[in-house]
Amino acid sequence: MFTGLIREIATVKSFVGSTLAIASKHKAGLGDSIAINGACLTVVKVHSDGFSVELSPESQKLLAIENYKNEVHIEPAMMMGDRFAGHIVQGHIDTIGKIKDIKENGNSFDVYISVDKKFIPYIVPKGSITIDGVSLTVNDVFNDSFRLTIIPHTMKETLFKNYKKGSRVNIETDMFARYIE
């Protein structure tokens, strides 16, 4: 389980075949679960400057794989007794969304993301949603898209600073909305 609070923006050293090597300050252990851009992956090798995870063909098919280069969001799995901050996140990507628009709105940014209509029932106003591992609150839901409001701190401290119209992102919908259905 994760909280959707990014612990580090790490650097991709390489992505060859199914192995993604990450340079990170986080000291991972063999077998650890780590969310990388929101996808729960398992550490298969530990390096002096980071770790490697393996992505199955299924994962590579379901993820916005083009975002697994340069920098990535990482969040280690919660441990029993950790402070619970953020939202409840599983690290199971439901779909890929596409940034439709980013509008500056005073002291924040409105981000509009389109998704396949079949996922709209799992996206609820004031519910949680995870975008590339960042857990956020949904403001508005439309026929085939939704709106988030991003504060300057989040825009600056996450990969949201790199997103533009047309960027694809991993999306984990609201877990409670999925279970209720």
PDB file of C-alpha atoms in Angstrom:
ATOM      1  CA  MET A   1       0.000   0.000   0.000  1.00  0.00           C
ATOM      2  CA  PHE A   2       1.105   3.547  -0.737  1.00  0.00           C
ATOM      3  CA  THR A   3      -0.055   7.066   0.119  1.00  0.00           C
ATOM      4  CA  GLY A   4       0.554   8.868  -3.174  1.00  0.00           C
ATOM      5  CA  LEU A   5       3.064  11.216  -1.562  1.00  0.00           C
ATOM      6  CA  ILE A   6       6.175  11.184  -3.718  1.00  0.00           C
ATOM      7  CA  ARG A   7       9.310  10.554  -1.667  1.00  0.00           C
ATOM      8  CA  GLU A   8      11.836  11.308  -4.401  1.00  0.00           C
ATOM      9  CA  ILE A   9      12.250  12.180  -8.024  1.00  0.00           C
ATOM     10  CA  ALA A  10      14.805   9.570  -9.049  1.00  0.00           C
ATOM     11  CA  THR A  11      16.859   9.237 -12.222  1.00  0.00           C
ATOM     12  CA  VAL A  12      16.513   6.432 -14.740  1.00  0.00           C
ATOM     13  CA  LYS A  13      19.956   4.961 -15.435  1.00  0.00           C
ATOM     14  CA  SER A  14      18.723   2.535 -18.087  1.00  0.00           C
ATOM     15  CA  PHE A  15      15.680   0.671 -19.326  1.00  0.00           C
ATOM     16  CA  VAL A  16      16.796  -2.364 -21.290  1.00  0.00           C
ATOM     17  CA  GLY A  17      14.355  -5.146 -22.144  1.00  0.00           C
ATOM     18  CA  SER A  18      12.333  -5.627 -18.982  1.00  0.00           C
ATOM     19  CA  THR A  19      14.848  -4.183 -16.496  1.00  0.00           C
ATOM     20  CA  LEU A  20      14.575  -0.604 -15.281  1.00  0.00           C
ATOM     21  CA  ALA A  21      17.637   0.638 -13.356  1.00  0.00           C
ATOM     22  CA  ILE A  22      17.098   3.626 -11.062  1.00  0.00           C
ATOM     23  CA  ALA A  23      19.634   5.932  -9.400  1.00  0.00           C
ATOM     24  CA  SER A  24      18.097   6.921  -6.079  1.00  0.00           C
ATOM     25  CA  LYS A  25      18.911   8.239  -2.623  1.00  0.00           C
ATOM     26  CA  HIS A  26      16.398   5.721  -1.269  1.00  0.00           C
ATOM     27  CA  LYS A  27      18.138   2.568  -0.044  1.00  0.00           C
ATOM     28  CA  ALA A  28      15.918  -0.218  -1.348  1.00  0.00           C
ATOM     29  CA  GLY A  29      16.131  -3.829  -0.303  1.00  0.00           C
ATOM     30  CA  LEU A  30      15.851  -6.872  -2.531  1.00  0.00           C
ATOM     31  CA  GLY A  31      12.164  -7.752  -2.904  1.00  0.00           C
ATOM     32  CA  ASP A  32      10.895  -4.334  -1.757  1.00  0.00           C
ATOM     33  CA  SER A  33       7.776  -2.931  -3.386  1.00  0.00           C
ATOM     34  CA  ILE A  34       8.300   0.558  -4.776  1.00  0.00           C
ATOM     35  CA  ALA A  35       5.805   2.621  -6.777  1.00  0.00           C
ATOM     36  CA  ILE A  36       7.510   4.075  -9.818  1.00  0.00           C
ATOM     37  CA  ASN A  37       5.302   6.627 -11.580  1.00  0.00           C
ATOM     38  CA  GLY A  38       2.493   5.042  -9.598  1.00  0.00           C
ATOM     39  CA  ALA A  39       3.062   1.424 -10.616  1.00  0.00           C
ATOM     40  CA  CYS A  40       3.951  -0.997  -7.832  1.00  0.00           C
ATOM     41  CA  LEU A  41       7.126  -2.806  -8.903  1.00  0.00           C
ATOM     42  CA  THR A  42       9.489  -5.197  -7.124  1.00  0.00           C
ATOM     43  CA  VAL A  43      13.193  -4.533  -6.537  1.00  0.00           C
ATOM     44  CA  VAL A  44      15.138  -7.345  -8.223  1.00  0.00           C
ATOM     45  CA  LYS A  45      18.657  -5.959  -7.768  1.00  0.00           C
ATOM     46  CA  VAL A  46      20.271  -3.448  -5.422  1.00  0.00           C
ATOM     47  CA  HIS A  47      23.101  -1.172  -6.605  1.00  0.00           C
ATOM     48  CA  SER A  48      25.382   1.133  -4.636  1.00  0.00           C
ATOM     49  CA  ASP A  49      23.513   4.113  -6.093  1.00  0.00           C
ATOM     50  CA  GLY A  50      19.998   2.685  -6.425  1.00  0.00           C
ATOM     51  CA  PHE A  51      18.132  -0.397  -7.549  1.00  0.00           C
ATOM     52  CA  SER A  52      16.576  -2.243 -10.491  1.00  0.00           C
ATOM     53  CA  VAL A  53      13.013  -3.436 -11.007  1.00  0.00           C
ATOM     54  CA  GLU A  54      11.569  -5.717 -13.637  1.00  0.00           C
ATOM     55  CA  LEU A  55       8.526  -4.837 -15.726  1.00  0.00           C
ATOM     56  CA  SER A  56       6.497  -7.727 -17.088  1.00  0.00           C
ATOM     57  CA  PRO A  57       5.082  -7.538 -20.631  1.00  0.00           C
ATOM     58  CA  GLU A  58       1.679  -6.859 -18.983  1.00  0.00           C
ATOM     59  CA  SER A  59       3.085  -3.857 -17.094  1.00  0.00           C
ATOM     60  CA  GLN A  60       4.827  -2.519 -20.178  1.00  0.00           C
ATOM     61  CA  LYS A  61       1.557  -2.808 -22.119  1.00  0.00           C
ATOM     62  CA  LEU A  62      -0.545  -1.001 -19.472  1.00  0.00           C
ATOM     63  CA  LEU A  63       1.800   1.844 -18.481  1.00  0.00           C
ATOM     64  CA  ALA A  64       2.696   5.143 -20.155  1.00  0.00           C
ATOM     65  CA  ILE A  65       6.083   3.527 -20.744  1.00  0.00           C
ATOM     66  CA  GLU A  66       7.498   6.598 -22.504  1.00  0.00           C
ATOM     67  CA  ASN A  67       7.631   8.234 -19.050  1.00  0.00           C
ATOM     68  CA  TYR A  68      10.120   5.680 -17.716  1.00  0.00           C
ATOM     69  CA  LYS A  69      13.144   7.651 -18.844  1.00  0.00           C
ATOM     70  CA  ASN A  70      15.040  10.626 -17.424  1.00  0.00           C
ATOM     71  CA  GLU A  71      13.209  11.210 -14.115  1.00  0.00           C
ATOM     72  CA  VAL A  72      10.514   9.203 -12.329  1.00  0.00           C
ATOM     73  CA  HIS A  73       8.455   9.539  -9.162  1.00  0.00           C
ATOM     74  CA  ILE A  74       9.237   6.932  -6.508  1.00  0.00           C
ATOM     75  CA  GLU A  75       7.467   6.027  -3.301  1.00  0.00           C
ATOM     76  CA  PRO A  76       8.460   3.034  -1.160  1.00  0.00           C
ATOM     77  CA  ALA A  77       5.578   0.917   0.126  1.00  0.00           C
ATOM     78  CA  MET A  78       4.217   1.802   3.539  1.00  0.00           C
ATOM     79  CA  MET A  79       5.402  -0.190   6.513  1.00  0.00           C
ATOM     80  CA  MET A  80       3.163  -1.205   9.400  1.00  0.00           C
ATOM     81  CA  GLY A  81       3.110   1.666  11.863  1.00  0.00           C
ATOM     82  CA  ASP A  82       4.021   4.371   9.303  1.00  0.00           C
ATOM     83  CA  ARG A  83       2.176   7.659   9.559  1.00  0.00           C
ATOM     84  CA  PHE A  84      -0.717   7.522   7.114  1.00  0.00           C
ATOM     85  CA  ALA A  85      -0.680  10.690   5.032  1.00  0.00           C
ATOM     86  CA  GLY A  86      -2.150  11.266   1.598  1.00  0.00           C
ATOM     87  CA  HIS A  87      -4.703   8.819   0.210  1.00  0.00           C
ATOM     88  CA  ILE A  88      -5.012   5.043   0.021  1.00  0.00           C
ATOM     89  CA  VAL A  89      -3.133   3.962  -3.094  1.00  0.00           C
ATOM     90  CA  GLN A  90      -2.495   0.415  -4.283  1.00  0.00           C
ATOM     91  CA  GLY A  91       0.004   1.014  -7.077  1.00  0.00           C
ATOM     92  CA  HIS A  92      -2.311  -0.695  -9.575  1.00  0.00           C
ATOM     93  CA  ILE A  93      -2.622   1.406 -12.720  1.00  0.00           C
ATOM     94  CA  ASP A  94      -6.138   1.325 -14.160  1.00  0.00           C
ATOM     95  CA  THR A  95      -5.607   3.271 -17.358  1.00  0.00           C
ATOM     96  CA  ILE A  96      -3.570   5.886 -19.166  1.00  0.00           C
ATOM     97  CA  GLY A  97      -4.869   9.435 -19.327  1.00  0.00           C
ATOM     98  CA  LYS A  98      -3.893  12.261 -21.622  1.00  0.00           C
ATOM     99  CA  ILE A  99      -3.357  15.843 -20.509  1.00  0.00           C
ATOM    100  CA  LYS A 100      -5.944  17.932 -22.389  1.00  0.00           C
ATOM    101  CA  ASP A 101      -5.009  21.310 -20.987  1.00  0.00           C
ATOM    102  CA  ILE A 102      -3.137  23.081 -18.192  1.00  0.00           C
ATOM    103  CA  LYS A 103      -4.453  26.509 -17.239  1.00  0.00           C
ATOM    104  CA  GLU A 104      -2.840  28.856 -14.760  1.00  0.00           C
ATOM    105  CA  ASN A 105      -5.483  29.985 -12.297  1.00  0.00           C
ATOM    106  CA  GLY A 106      -4.137  32.575  -9.875  1.00  0.00           C
ATOM    107  CA  ASN A 107      -2.122  30.682  -7.275  1.00  0.00           C
ATOM    108  CA  SER A 108      -2.770  27.254  -8.830  1.00  0.00           C
ATOM    109  CA  PHE A 109      -3.038  25.320 -12.070  1.00  0.00           C
ATOM    110  CA  ASP A 110      -6.123  23.577 -13.418  1.00  0.00           C
ATOM    111  CA  VAL A 111      -5.130  20.346 -15.147  1.00  0.00           C
ATOM    112  CA  TYR A 112      -7.653  18.615 -17.421  1.00  0.00           C
ATOM    113  CA  ILE A 113      -7.053  14.947 -18.194  1.00  0.00           C
ATOM    114  CA  SER A 114      -9.024  12.776 -20.608  1.00  0.00           C
ATOM    115  CA  VAL A 115      -9.606   9.057 -20.038  1.00  0.00           C
ATOM    116  CA  ASP A 116     -11.534   6.245 -21.667  1.00  0.00           C
ATOM    117  CA  LYS A 117     -15.204   6.766 -20.738  1.00  0.00           C
ATOM    118  CA  LYS A 118     -15.416   3.358 -19.062  1.00  0.00           C
ATOM    119  CA  PHE A 119     -13.210   4.684 -16.220  1.00  0.00           C
ATOM    120  CA  ILE A 120     -15.329   7.773 -15.492  1.00  0.00           C
ATOM    121  CA  PRO A 121     -17.535   5.928 -12.921  1.00  0.00           C
ATOM    122  CA  TYR A 122     -14.393   5.414 -10.795  1.00  0.00           C
ATOM    123  CA  ILE A 123     -13.500   9.111 -10.833  1.00  0.00           C
ATOM    124  CA  VAL A 124     -15.640  11.056  -8.377  1.00  0.00           C
ATOM    125  CA  PRO A 125     -15.727  14.753  -7.423  1.00  0.00           C
ATOM    126  CA  LYS A 126     -13.697  15.297  -4.247  1.00  0.00           C
ATOM    127  CA  GLY A 127     -12.510  11.688  -4.468  1.00  0.00           C
ATOM    128  CA  SER A 128      -8.881  10.722  -4.831  1.00  0.00           C
ATOM    129  CA  ILE A 129      -7.005   9.904  -8.016  1.00  0.00           C
ATOM    130  CA  THR A 130      -3.366   9.084  -8.556  1.00  0.00           C
ATOM    131  CA  ILE A 131      -1.484  10.567 -11.510  1.00  0.00           C
ATOM    132  CA  ASP A 132       1.951   8.991 -12.083  1.00  0.00           C
ATOM    133  CA  GLY A 133       1.982   8.150  -8.374  1.00  0.00           C
ATOM    134  CA  VAL A 134       0.893  11.594  -7.127  1.00  0.00           C
ATOM    135  CA  SER A 135      -2.343  11.311  -5.146  1.00  0.00           C
ATOM    136  CA  LEU A 136      -4.663  14.243  -5.775  1.00  0.00           C
ATOM    137  CA  THR A 137      -8.253  15.303  -5.226  1.00  0.00           C
ATOM    138  CA  VAL A 138     -10.617  15.451  -8.200  1.00  0.00           C
ATOM    139  CA  ASN A 139     -12.491  18.747  -8.585  1.00  0.00           C
ATOM    140  CA  ASP A 140     -14.795  18.182 -11.570  1.00  0.00           C
ATOM    141  CA  VAL A 141     -15.757  15.138 -13.596  1.00  0.00           C
ATOM    142  CA  PHE A 142     -16.952  15.395 -17.188  1.00  0.00           C
ATOM    143  CA  ASN A 143     -18.137  12.909 -19.820  1.00  0.00           C
ATOM    144  CA  ASP A 144     -14.637  11.688 -20.716  1.00  0.00           C
ATOM    145  CA  SER A 145     -12.289  13.794 -18.585  1.00  0.00           C
ATOM    146  CA  PHE A 146     -11.740  15.374 -15.195  1.00  0.00           C
ATOM    147  CA  ARG A 147     -10.161  18.476 -13.652  1.00  0.00           C
ATOM    148  CA  LEU A 148      -7.542  18.677 -10.927  1.00  0.00           C
ATOM    149  CA  THR A 149      -6.168  21.755  -9.208  1.00  0.00           C
ATOM    150  CA  ILE A 150      -2.425  21.672  -8.630  1.00  0.00           C
ATOM    151  CA  ILE A 151      -0.811  24.069  -6.162  1.00  0.00           C
ATOM    152  CA  PRO A 152       2.575  25.634  -7.038  1.00  0.00           C
ATOM    153  CA  HIS A 153       4.451  23.413  -4.539  1.00  0.00           C
ATOM    154  CA  THR A 154       3.157  20.232  -6.216  1.00  0.00           C
ATOM    155  CA  MET A 155       3.806  21.678  -9.677  1.00  0.00           C
ATOM    156  CA  LYS A 156       7.408  22.480  -8.739  1.00  0.00           C
ATOM    157  CA  GLU A 157       8.243  19.362  -6.685  1.00  0.00           C
ATOM    158  CA  THR A 158       6.798  16.680  -8.986  1.00  0.00           C
ATOM    159  CA  LEU A 159       6.989  15.752 -12.645  1.00  0.00           C
ATOM    160  CA  PHE A 160       3.873  17.863 -13.224  1.00  0.00           C
ATOM    161  CA  LYS A 161       6.393  20.620 -14.023  1.00  0.00           C
ATOM    162  CA  ASN A 162       7.274  18.667 -17.208  1.00  0.00           C
ATOM    163  CA  TYR A 163       3.759  17.803 -18.382  1.00  0.00           C
ATOM    164  CA  LYS A 164       2.192  19.564 -21.322  1.00  0.00           C
ATOM    165  CA  LYS A 165      -0.852  19.169 -23.524  1.00  0.00           C
ATOM    166  CA  GLY A 166      -0.752  15.644 -24.986  1.00  0.00           C
ATOM    167  CA  SER A 167       1.412  14.097 -22.244  1.00  0.00           C
ATOM    168  CA  ARG A 168       0.256  10.613 -21.266  1.00  0.00           C
ATOM    169  CA  VAL A 169       0.113   9.681 -17.576  1.00  0.00           C
ATOM    170  CA  ASN A 170      -0.554   6.570 -15.477  1.00  0.00           C
ATOM    171  CA  ILE A 171      -3.848   6.734 -13.601  1.00  0.00           C
ATOM    172  CA  GLU A 172      -5.054   4.809 -10.581  1.00  0.00           C
ATOM    173  CA  THR A 173      -8.691   5.646  -9.960  1.00  0.00           C
ATOM    174  CA  ASP A 174     -10.359   5.978  -6.554  1.00  0.00           C
ATOM    175  CA  MET A 175     -10.072   2.587  -4.848  1.00  0.00           C
ATOM    176  CA  PHE A 176     -13.330   3.035  -2.939  1.00  0.00           C
ATOM    177  CA  ALA A 177     -15.252   3.887  -6.126  1.00  0.00           C
ATOM    178  CA  ARG A 178     -13.893   0.695  -7.745  1.00  0.00           C
ATOM    179  CA  TYR A 179     -14.875  -1.455  -4.781  1.00  0.00           C
ATOM    180  CA  ILE A 180     -18.326   0.063  -4.430  1.00  0.00           C
ATOM    181  CA  GLU A 181     -19.101  -0.807  -8.037  1.00  0.00           C
TER     182      GLU A 181
END
